[in-house]
JSON list of C-alpha atoms in Angstrom, two decimals:
[
{"chain": "A", "resi": 1359, "resn": "MET", "atom": "CA", "xyz": [-18.44, -14.38, -27.98]},
{"chain": "A", "resi": 1360, "resn": "VAL", "atom": "CA", "xyz": [-15.63, -14.48, -25.84]},
{"chain": "A", "resi": 1361, "resn": "SER", "atom": "CA", "xyz": [-14.74, -11.34, -23.66]},
{"chain": "A", "resi": 1362, "resn": "PHE", "atom": "CA", "xyz": [-11.43, -9.84, -23.33]},
{"chain": "A", "resi": 1363, "resn": "ASP", "atom": "CA", "xyz": [-10.94, -10.86, -19.74]},
{"chain": "A", "resi": 1364, "resn": "GLU", "atom": "CA", "xyz": [-11.82, -13.98, -20.13]},
{"chain": "A", "resi": 1365, "resn": "ILE", "atom": "CA", "xyz": [-8.77, -14.48, -23.20]},
{"chain": "A", "resi": 1366, "resn": "LYS", "atom": "CA", "xyz": [-6.69, -11.81, -20.45]},
{"chain": "A", "resi": 1367, "resn": "ASN", "atom": "CA", "xyz": [-8.11, -14.96, -17.86]},
{"chain": "A", "resi": 1368, "resn": "HIS", "atom": "CA", "xyz": [-6.26, -17.99, -19.86]},
{"chain": "A", "resi": 1369, "resn": "ILE", "atom": "CA", "xyz": [-2.85, -16.66, -19.42]},
{"chain": "A", "resi": 1370, "resn": "ALA", "atom": "CA", "xyz": [-3.43, -14.48, -16.39]},
{"chain": "A", "resi": 1371, "resn": "LYS", "atom": "CA", "xyz": [-0.03, -16.28, -14.44]},
{"chain": "A", "resi": 1372, "resn": "GLU", "atom": "CA", "xyz": [2.09, -15.11, -17.90]},
{"chain": "A", "resi": 1373, "resn": "LEU", "atom": "CA", "xyz": [0.61, -10.96, -17.37]},
{"chain": "A", "resi": 1374, "resn": "ASP", "atom": "CA", "xyz": [1.23, -11.46, -14.16]},
{"chain": "A", "resi": 1375, "resn": "SER", "atom": "CA", "xyz": [4.81, -11.72, -14.52]},
{"chain": "A", "resi": 1376, "resn": "PHE", "atom": "CA", "xyz": [5.02, -9.45, -17.49]},
{"chain": "A", "resi": 1377, "resn": "ASN", "atom": "CA", "xyz": [3.89, -7.03, -14.74]},
{"chain": "A", "resi": 1378, "resn": "GLN", "atom": "CA", "xyz": [6.03, -7.35, -11.73]},
{"chain": "A", "resi": 1379, "resn": "GLU", "atom": "CA", "xyz": [9.00, -7.42, -14.75]},
{"chain": "A", "resi": 1380, "resn": "PHE", "atom": "CA", "xyz": [7.22, -4.24, -15.86]},
{"chain": "A", "resi": 1381, "resn": "ASP", "atom": "CA", "xyz": [7.00, -2.82, -12.41]},
{"chain": "A", "resi": 1382, "resn": "LYS", "atom": "CA", "xyz": [10.94, -3.88, -11.65]},
{"chain": "A", "resi": 1383, "resn": "ALA", "atom": "CA", "xyz": [11.69, -1.87, -14.97]},
{"chain": "A", "resi": 1384, "resn": "LEU", "atom": "CA", "xyz": [10.32, 1.58, -13.49]},
{"chain": "A", "resi": 1385, "resn": "ASP", "atom": "CA", "xyz": [11.60, 1.34, -10.49]},
{"chain": "A", "resi": 1386, "resn": "SER", "atom": "CA", "xyz": [13.88, 4.62, -9.92]},
{"chain": "A", "resi": 1387, "resn": "ASP", "atom": "CA", "xyz": [15.38, 6.44, -7.67]},
{"chain": "A", "resi": 1388, "resn": "ASN", "atom": "CA", "xyz": [14.52, 9.65, -8.39]},
{"chain": "A", "resi": 1389, "resn": "ALA", "atom": "CA", "xyz": [11.26, 11.63, -7.57]},
{"chain": "A", "resi": 1390, "resn": "ILE", "atom": "CA", "xyz": [10.32, 13.10, -10.25]},
{"chain": "A", "resi": 1391, "resn": "LEU", "atom": "CA", "xyz": [11.17, 9.49, -12.18]},
{"chain": "A", "resi": 1392, "resn": "LYS", "atom": "CA", "xyz": [9.18, 7.89, -8.96]},
{"chain": "A", "resi": 1393, "resn": "LEU", "atom": "CA", "xyz": [5.84, 9.51, -10.18]},
{"chain": "A", "resi": 1394, "resn": "VAL", "atom": "CA", "xyz": [5.80, 9.45, -13.76]},
{"chain": "A", "resi": 1395, "resn": "ASN", "atom": "CA", "xyz": [6.45, 6.15, -12.99]},
{"chain": "A", "resi": 1396, "resn": "GLN", "atom": "CA", "xyz": [3.79, 5.41, -10.69]},
{"chain": "A", "resi": 1397, "resn": "HIS", "atom": "CA", "xyz": [1.40, 7.30, -13.13]},
{"chain": "A", "resi": 1398, "resn": "ILE", "atom": "CA", "xyz": [1.98, 4.57, -16.11]},
{"chain": "A", "resi": 1399, "resn": "ILE", "atom": "CA", "xyz": [1.61, 1.69, -13.81]},
{"chain": "A", "resi": 1400, "resn": "ASN", "atom": "CA", "xyz": [-1.73, 2.65, -12.22]},
{"chain": "A", "resi": 1401, "resn": "SER", "atom": "CA", "xyz": [-2.82, 3.39, -15.68]},
{"chain": "A", "resi": 1402, "resn": "LYS", "atom": "CA", "xyz": [-1.55, 0.30, -17.81]},
{"chain": "A", "resi": 1403, "resn": "GLY", "atom": "CA", "xyz": [-5.59, 0.06, -19.47]},
{"chain": "A", "resi": 1404, "resn": "LYS", "atom": "CA", "xyz": [-6.79, -3.58, -20.65]},
{"chain": "A", "resi": 1405, "resn": "GLN", "atom": "CA", "xyz": [-3.29, -3.86, -21.69]},
{"chain": "A", "resi": 1406, "resn": "ILE", "atom": "CA", "xyz": [-3.36, -4.91, -25.27]},
{"chain": "A", "resi": 1407, "resn": "ARG", "atom": "CA", "xyz": [-0.49, -5.17, -26.36]},
{"chain": "A", "resi": 1408, "resn": "PRO", "atom": "CA", "xyz": [2.04, -7.37, -23.60]},
{"chain": "A", "resi": 1409, "resn": "THR", "atom": "CA", "xyz": [-1.94, -9.91, -23.72]},
{"chain": "A", "resi": 1410, "resn": "MET", "atom": "CA", "xyz": [-1.15, -9.58, -28.21]},
{"chain": "A", "resi": 1411, "resn": "VAL", "atom": "CA", "xyz": [2.16, -11.02, -27.01]},
{"chain": "A", "resi": 1412, "resn": "ILE", "atom": "CA", "xyz": [1.99, -12.89, -24.86]},
{"chain": "A", "resi": 1413, "resn": "LEU", "atom": "CA", "xyz": [-0.66, -15.29, -27.35]},
{"chain": "A", "resi": 1414, "resn": "SER", "atom": "CA", "xyz": [1.05, -14.93, -30.02]},
{"chain": "A", "resi": 1415, "resn": "SER", "atom": "CA", "xyz": [4.44, -16.55, -28.46]},
{"chain": "A", "resi": 1416, "resn": "LYS", "atom": "CA", "xyz": [1.76, -18.89, -27.74]},
{"chain": "A", "resi": 1417, "resn": "ILE", "atom": "CA", "xyz": [1.12, -19.94, -30.79]},
{"chain": "A", "resi": 1418, "resn": "CYS", "atom": "CA", "xyz": [4.75, -19.82, -31.70]},
{"chain": "A", "resi": 1419, "resn": "ASP", "atom": "CA", "xyz": [5.11, -22.39, -28.76]},
{"chain": "A", "resi": 1420, "resn": "ASN", "atom": "CA", "xyz": [7.89, -20.29, -27.13]},
{"chain": "A", "resi": 1421, "resn": "VAL", "atom": "CA", "xyz": [6.30, -18.91, -24.18]},
{"chain": "A", "resi": 1422, "resn": "ASN", "atom": "CA", "xyz": [8.53, -20.84, -21.08]}
]
């Protein structure tokens, strides 16, 4: 059986791009918001949702 990490390795470039955009979207000048956003960024977990979206898009040939 293929592990989730092995699956993520096949789309590492796309996940990296997603993470960069996600980090930019959460950027703020507000100190409290910055603290909350940093907590969100640091606790991304296994990133199942973005992985599934990227894989679904690849199945439909819609990932650039």
